[in-house]
């Protein structure tokens, strides 16, 4: 639960839907550890469907070839809490088997930080019977990602990962950071929602007409954090969707650690 309330600190970085001052500066080179990568991913809540014991709803994977043992099980990881709740309602309304109906009745949506999923994947990647996570991004964001990719000349019909959206000064230039007014810190926002990226792009366009939105998948973001040793990585902040930000605001604040402080970023005047 402590990981959940820490999300409130991330909300402070983005303020009121990313009304930030565009700022460019130099920072020292920063090599990220596994723990630092996890902490960055922790800013994004994801949603599992669990039973009354807190165990995720899963199904076994098909048997391996040549009589090998089954390769574990798979569970859905939703980027939208509402979509996870809708799936539970669908199961409850369509299941006619009395025994299964009783099981389905106890299902609930449990929020966990994305960093916890990442940590679990790292710890179990070599285990044959591991739990596999099937990510379920928001359809609207997948559609938006495909539209942007097609507009850039890439002919892609399916997006098989979770899309992440980054605003650039131009296709051949770097990412747009924002400067926080209450702190002197600057961050590079990477958005789970295309709508949020579009909001920042609209602020940047008047001064940087060639600015655009780049589509990256979450696997590419993680690989960059793992492999690269570049200036901007220290500044990266993953920004959850508006739906998730609203959910985060309902979580109790941890006053003992000061997580109820949320400095707002304001536009430059």
Tab-separated table of C-alpha atoms in Angstrom:
chain	number	residue	atom	x	y	z
A	1	UNK	CA	0.000	0.000	0.000
A	2	UNK	CA	2.916	2.351	0.619
A	3	UNK	CA	3.808	2.073	-3.062
A	4	UNK	CA	0.303	3.261	-3.937
A	5	UNK	CA	0.427	6.426	-1.837
A	6	UNK	CA	3.846	7.288	-3.245
A	7	UNK	CA	2.108	7.873	-6.578
A	8	UNK	CA	0.871	11.146	-5.093
A	9	UNK	CA	4.392	12.535	-5.342
A	10	UNK	CA	4.376	11.934	-9.078
A	11	UNK	CA	1.156	13.878	-9.417
A	12	UNK	CA	3.005	16.842	-7.980
A	13	UNK	CA	5.448	16.702	-10.854
A	14	UNK	CA	2.804	17.019	-13.518
A	15	UNK	CA	0.611	19.522	-11.704
A	16	UNK	CA	-2.629	20.385	-13.457
A	17	UNK	CA	-2.456	18.260	-16.595
A	18	UNK	CA	1.084	19.237	-17.473
A	19	UNK	CA	0.964	23.010	-17.443
A	20	UNK	CA	4.727	23.308	-17.358
A	21	UNK	CA	7.377	25.719	-18.535
A	22	UNK	CA	9.334	24.356	-21.479
A	23	UNK	CA	12.993	24.409	-20.500
A	24	UNK	CA	16.236	23.007	-21.897
A	25	UNK	CA	19.328	22.493	-19.787
A	26	UNK	CA	22.273	20.199	-19.134
A	27	UNK	CA	22.429	17.563	-16.435
A	28	UNK	CA	25.147	15.052	-15.523
A	29	UNK	CA	25.225	11.649	-17.190
A	30	UNK	CA	23.165	9.208	-15.130
A	31	UNK	CA	23.359	5.434	-15.265
A	32	UNK	CA	20.152	3.840	-13.957
A	33	UNK	CA	20.128	0.820	-11.674
A	34	UNK	CA	17.358	-1.794	-11.655
A	35	UNK	CA	15.919	-0.199	-8.515
A	36	UNK	CA	15.879	3.250	-10.152
A	37	UNK	CA	14.114	1.826	-13.201
A	38	UNK	CA	11.524	0.222	-10.937
A	39	UNK	CA	10.966	3.519	-9.120
A	40	UNK	CA	10.318	5.309	-12.414
A	41	UNK	CA	7.826	2.639	-13.476
A	42	UNK	CA	6.148	2.830	-10.064
A	43	UNK	CA	4.581	6.154	-11.062
A	44	UNK	CA	2.131	4.301	-13.348
A	45	UNK	CA	-0.622	2.212	-11.736
A	46	UNK	CA	-1.798	-0.912	-13.527
A	47	UNK	CA	-4.782	-3.060	-12.621
A	48	UNK	CA	-5.061	-6.787	-11.999
A	49	UNK	CA	-8.216	-8.848	-11.559
A	50	UNK	CA	-7.835	-10.759	-8.307
A	51	UNK	CA	-9.869	-13.108	-6.129
A	52	UNK	CA	-10.808	-12.584	-2.491
A	53	UNK	CA	-7.351	-13.816	-1.451
A	54	UNK	CA	-5.607	-11.229	-3.597
A	55	UNK	CA	-4.370	-13.752	-6.172
A	56	UNK	CA	-4.567	-12.667	-9.820
A	57	UNK	CA	-7.088	-14.318	-12.103
A	58	UNK	CA	-5.060	-16.421	-14.524
A	59	UNK	CA	-5.333	-19.243	-16.985
A	60	UNK	CA	-2.753	-21.924	-17.833
A	61	UNK	CA	-0.705	-21.528	-20.965
A	62	UNK	CA	-0.939	-24.313	-23.580
A	63	UNK	CA	1.318	-27.343	-23.156
A	64	UNK	CA	4.746	-27.047	-24.708
A	65	UNK	CA	5.684	-28.895	-27.858
A	66	UNK	CA	6.907	-32.501	-27.834
A	67	UNK	CA	5.190	-33.303	-24.563
A	68	UNK	CA	6.947	-30.640	-22.533
A	69	UNK	CA	5.384	-29.430	-19.289
A	70	UNK	CA	3.044	-26.433	-19.361
A	71	UNK	CA	4.879	-23.125	-19.356
A	72	UNK	CA	3.096	-21.407	-16.493
A	73	UNK	CA	0.012	-19.222	-16.589
A	74	UNK	CA	-1.046	-15.835	-17.922
A	75	UNK	CA	-2.928	-12.960	-16.320
A	76	UNK	CA	-4.220	-9.699	-17.765
A	77	UNK	CA	-2.658	-6.369	-16.766
A	78	UNK	CA	-5.007	-3.485	-17.537
A	79	UNK	CA	-3.948	0.132	-18.064
A	80	UNK	CA	-7.527	1.222	-17.347
A	81	UNK	CA	-9.244	0.478	-14.045
A	82	UNK	CA	-12.625	1.017	-15.687
A	83	UNK	CA	-11.872	-1.555	-18.381
A	84	UNK	CA	-10.798	-4.096	-15.744
A	85	UNK	CA	-14.048	-3.495	-13.852
A	86	UNK	CA	-16.026	-3.860	-17.086
A	87	UNK	CA	-14.381	-7.247	-17.726
A	88	UNK	CA	-15.419	-8.465	-14.267
A	89	UNK	CA	-19.016	-7.357	-14.884
A	90	UNK	CA	-19.004	-9.178	-18.204
A	91	UNK	CA	-17.814	-12.385	-16.543
A	92	UNK	CA	-20.430	-12.070	-13.811
A	93	UNK	CA	-23.269	-11.505	-16.261
A	94	UNK	CA	-22.390	-14.264	-18.740
A	95	UNK	CA	-21.243	-17.102	-16.485
A	96	UNK	CA	-24.057	-19.608	-15.913
A	97	UNK	CA	-22.114	-22.367	-14.137
A	98	UNK	CA	-23.036	-22.173	-10.391
A	99	UNK	CA	-19.548	-23.100	-9.162
A	100	UNK	CA	-17.833	-20.624	-11.479
A	101	UNK	CA	-20.446	-17.970	-10.721
A	102	UNK	CA	-19.478	-18.139	-7.030
A	103	UNK	CA	-15.798	-17.709	-7.916
A	104	UNK	CA	-16.478	-14.848	-10.299
A	105	UNK	CA	-18.629	-13.131	-7.695
A	106	UNK	CA	-15.572	-12.509	-5.486
A	107	UNK	CA	-13.393	-10.989	-8.218
A	108	UNK	CA	-12.126	-7.453	-7.709
A	109	UNK	CA	-9.765	-4.939	-9.311
A	110	UNK	CA	-6.446	-4.514	-7.526
A	111	UNK	CA	-4.090	-1.651	-8.406
A	112	UNK	CA	-0.329	-2.204	-8.292
A	113	UNK	CA	2.589	-0.046	-9.481
A	114	UNK	CA	3.971	-0.983	-12.887
A	115	UNK	CA	7.373	-1.280	-11.211
A	116	UNK	CA	6.116	-4.260	-9.209
A	117	UNK	CA	5.212	-6.049	-12.450
A	118	UNK	CA	8.640	-5.185	-13.884
A	119	UNK	CA	10.346	-6.513	-10.742
A	120	UNK	CA	8.350	-9.744	-10.917
A	121	UNK	CA	9.272	-10.224	-14.573
A	122	UNK	CA	12.961	-9.694	-13.813
A	123	UNK	CA	12.925	-12.163	-10.937
A	124	UNK	CA	11.059	-14.950	-12.760
A	125	UNK	CA	12.233	-14.559	-16.379
A	126	UNK	CA	14.202	-17.837	-16.281
A	127	UNK	CA	11.550	-19.860	-14.464
A	128	UNK	CA	9.627	-22.327	-16.680
A	129	UNK	CA	6.359	-22.071	-14.718
A	130	UNK	CA	6.334	-18.315	-14.290
A	131	UNK	CA	3.284	-16.081	-14.377
A	132	UNK	CA	3.120	-14.275	-17.730
A	133	UNK	CA	1.608	-10.783	-17.834
A	134	UNK	CA	-0.547	-9.915	-20.842
A	135	UNK	CA	-0.803	-6.118	-21.009
A	136	UNK	CA	-4.103	-4.614	-22.107
A	137	UNK	CA	-3.602	-0.954	-23.095
A	138	UNK	CA	-6.491	1.430	-23.634
A	139	UNK	CA	-7.967	0.963	-27.117
A	140	UNK	CA	-8.114	4.704	-27.748
A	141	UNK	CA	-4.387	5.094	-27.090
A	142	UNK	CA	-3.521	2.124	-29.296
A	143	UNK	CA	-5.586	3.672	-32.079
A	144	UNK	CA	-3.858	7.022	-31.522
A	145	UNK	CA	-0.446	5.366	-31.654
A	146	UNK	CA	-1.253	3.655	-34.960
A	147	UNK	CA	-2.505	6.935	-36.434
A	148	UNK	CA	0.716	8.740	-35.488
A	149	UNK	CA	2.890	5.932	-36.840
A	150	UNK	CA	1.001	5.844	-40.134
A	151	UNK	CA	1.236	9.632	-40.433
A	152	UNK	CA	5.009	9.339	-40.081
A	153	UNK	CA	5.144	6.888	-42.972
A	154	UNK	CA	5.262	3.645	-41.006
A	155	UNK	CA	2.666	1.195	-42.276
A	156	UNK	CA	1.663	-0.692	-39.134
A	157	UNK	CA	-1.684	-2.438	-38.658
A	158	UNK	CA	-1.230	-3.679	-35.083
A	159	UNK	CA	0.501	-2.362	-31.990
A	160	UNK	CA	1.482	-5.318	-29.832
A	161	UNK	CA	2.730	-3.477	-26.762
A	162	UNK	CA	1.756	-0.587	-24.486
A	163	UNK	CA	2.207	2.709	-26.384
A	164	UNK	CA	4.110	5.549	-24.731
A	165	UNK	CA	4.007	9.085	-26.157
A	166	UNK	CA	6.894	11.564	-26.035
A	167	UNK	CA	6.879	15.169	-27.290
A	168	UNK	CA	9.952	16.245	-29.314
A	169	UNK	CA	11.113	19.699	-30.409
A	170	UNK	CA	11.342	18.207	-33.922
A	171	UNK	CA	11.673	14.702	-35.402
A	172	UNK	CA	15.470	15.037	-35.402
A	173	UNK	CA	15.744	16.778	-32.022
A	174	UNK	CA	15.414	15.911	-28.359
A	175	UNK	CA	12.446	15.490	-26.039
A	176	UNK	CA	10.652	18.452	-24.504
A	177	UNK	CA	11.203	18.730	-20.749
A	178	UNK	CA	9.121	20.824	-18.412
A	179	UNK	CA	10.450	22.907	-15.552
A	180	UNK	CA	8.669	22.833	-12.223
A	181	UNK	CA	8.067	26.246	-10.737
A	182	UNK	CA	8.034	25.295	-7.056
A	183	UNK	CA	11.238	23.294	-7.442
A	184	UNK	CA	14.151	23.964	-9.761
A	185	UNK	CA	13.877	20.446	-11.080
A	186	UNK	CA	13.118	19.714	-14.717
A	187	UNK	CA	11.623	16.469	-15.973
A	188	UNK	CA	11.079	14.773	-19.326
A	189	UNK	CA	7.486	13.480	-19.351
A	190	UNK	CA	6.670	10.260	-21.174
A	191	UNK	CA	2.916	9.847	-21.395
A	192	UNK	CA	0.742	6.758	-21.155
A	193	UNK	CA	-2.080	8.798	-22.736
A	194	UNK	CA	-1.907	10.359	-26.198
A	195	UNK	CA	-4.340	13.045	-25.041
A	196	UNK	CA	-1.856	14.264	-22.420
A	197	UNK	CA	0.973	14.311	-24.955
A	198	UNK	CA	-1.221	16.325	-27.307
A	199	UNK	CA	-1.800	18.861	-24.516
A	200	UNK	CA	1.929	19.468	-24.116
A	201	UNK	CA	2.438	19.535	-27.891
A	202	UNK	CA	-0.186	22.291	-28.182
A	203	UNK	CA	1.814	24.404	-25.734
A	204	UNK	CA	5.094	23.809	-27.570
A	205	UNK	CA	3.918	24.284	-31.169
A	206	UNK	CA	3.745	28.110	-31.224
A	207	UNK	CA	7.459	28.371	-30.392
A	208	UNK	CA	8.621	25.126	-32.041
A	209	UNK	CA	6.492	24.579	-35.194
A	210	UNK	CA	8.224	21.284	-36.036
A	211	UNK	CA	7.447	19.737	-32.655
A	212	UNK	CA	5.740	16.351	-32.820
A	213	UNK	CA	4.734	13.288	-30.804
A	214	UNK	CA	6.904	10.196	-31.004
A	215	UNK	CA	5.372	6.790	-30.284
A	216	UNK	CA	7.491	4.407	-28.223
A	217	UNK	CA	6.449	1.086	-26.737
A	218	UNK	CA	6.954	0.415	-23.040
A	219	UNK	CA	9.470	-2.328	-23.819
A	220	UNK	CA	11.577	0.199	-25.724
A	221	UNK	CA	11.428	2.621	-22.803
A	222	UNK	CA	12.576	-0.067	-20.361
A	223	UNK	CA	15.361	-1.244	-22.676
A	224	UNK	CA	16.616	2.334	-23.053
A	225	UNK	CA	16.632	2.786	-19.275
A	226	UNK	CA	18.526	-0.486	-18.913
A	227	UNK	CA	21.078	-0.069	-21.702
A	228	UNK	CA	21.721	3.612	-22.299
A	229	UNK	CA	23.875	6.032	-20.351
A	230	UNK	CA	22.531	9.383	-21.539
A	231	UNK	CA	21.941	12.772	-19.962
A	232	UNK	CA	18.165	12.858	-20.214
A	233	UNK	CA	17.399	9.530	-18.545
A	234	UNK	CA	17.648	10.945	-15.027
A	235	UNK	CA	14.884	13.376	-15.920
A	236	UNK	CA	12.412	10.838	-17.309
A	237	UNK	CA	9.040	10.647	-15.568
A	238	UNK	CA	6.279	8.316	-16.740
A	239	UNK	CA	2.943	10.100	-16.530
A	240	UNK	CA	-0.172	7.994	-15.861
A	241	UNK	CA	-3.424	8.653	-17.695
A	242	UNK	CA	-5.997	11.118	-16.414
A	243	UNK	CA	-8.189	8.230	-15.271
A	244	UNK	CA	-5.335	6.840	-13.187
A	245	UNK	CA	-4.392	10.272	-11.854
A	246	UNK	CA	-7.955	10.727	-10.628
A	247	UNK	CA	-7.796	7.319	-8.974
A	248	UNK	CA	-4.469	8.205	-7.328
A	249	UNK	CA	-6.051	11.292	-5.800
A	250	UNK	CA	-8.494	9.052	-3.926
A	251	UNK	CA	-5.665	7.215	-2.178
A	252	UNK	CA	-4.864	8.202	1.409
A	253	UNK	CA	-1.848	10.481	1.771
A	254	UNK	CA	1.076	9.367	3.894
A	255	UNK	CA	1.590	12.451	6.029
A	256	UNK	CA	4.484	10.837	7.851
A	257	UNK	CA	6.594	10.857	4.698
A	258	UNK	CA	5.322	14.156	3.373
A	259	UNK	CA	3.547	12.665	0.378
A	260	UNK	CA	0.631	15.033	0.809
A	261	UNK	CA	2.794	17.830	-0.601
A	262	UNK	CA	2.005	18.313	-4.284
A	263	UNK	CA	3.771	21.303	-5.847
A	264	UNK	CA	2.045	22.422	-9.023
A	265	UNK	CA	3.816	23.213	-12.265
A	266	UNK	CA	2.617	26.449	-13.856
A	267	UNK	CA	2.957	27.854	-17.351
A	268	UNK	CA	5.466	30.594	-18.025
A	269	UNK	CA	4.001	34.046	-18.492
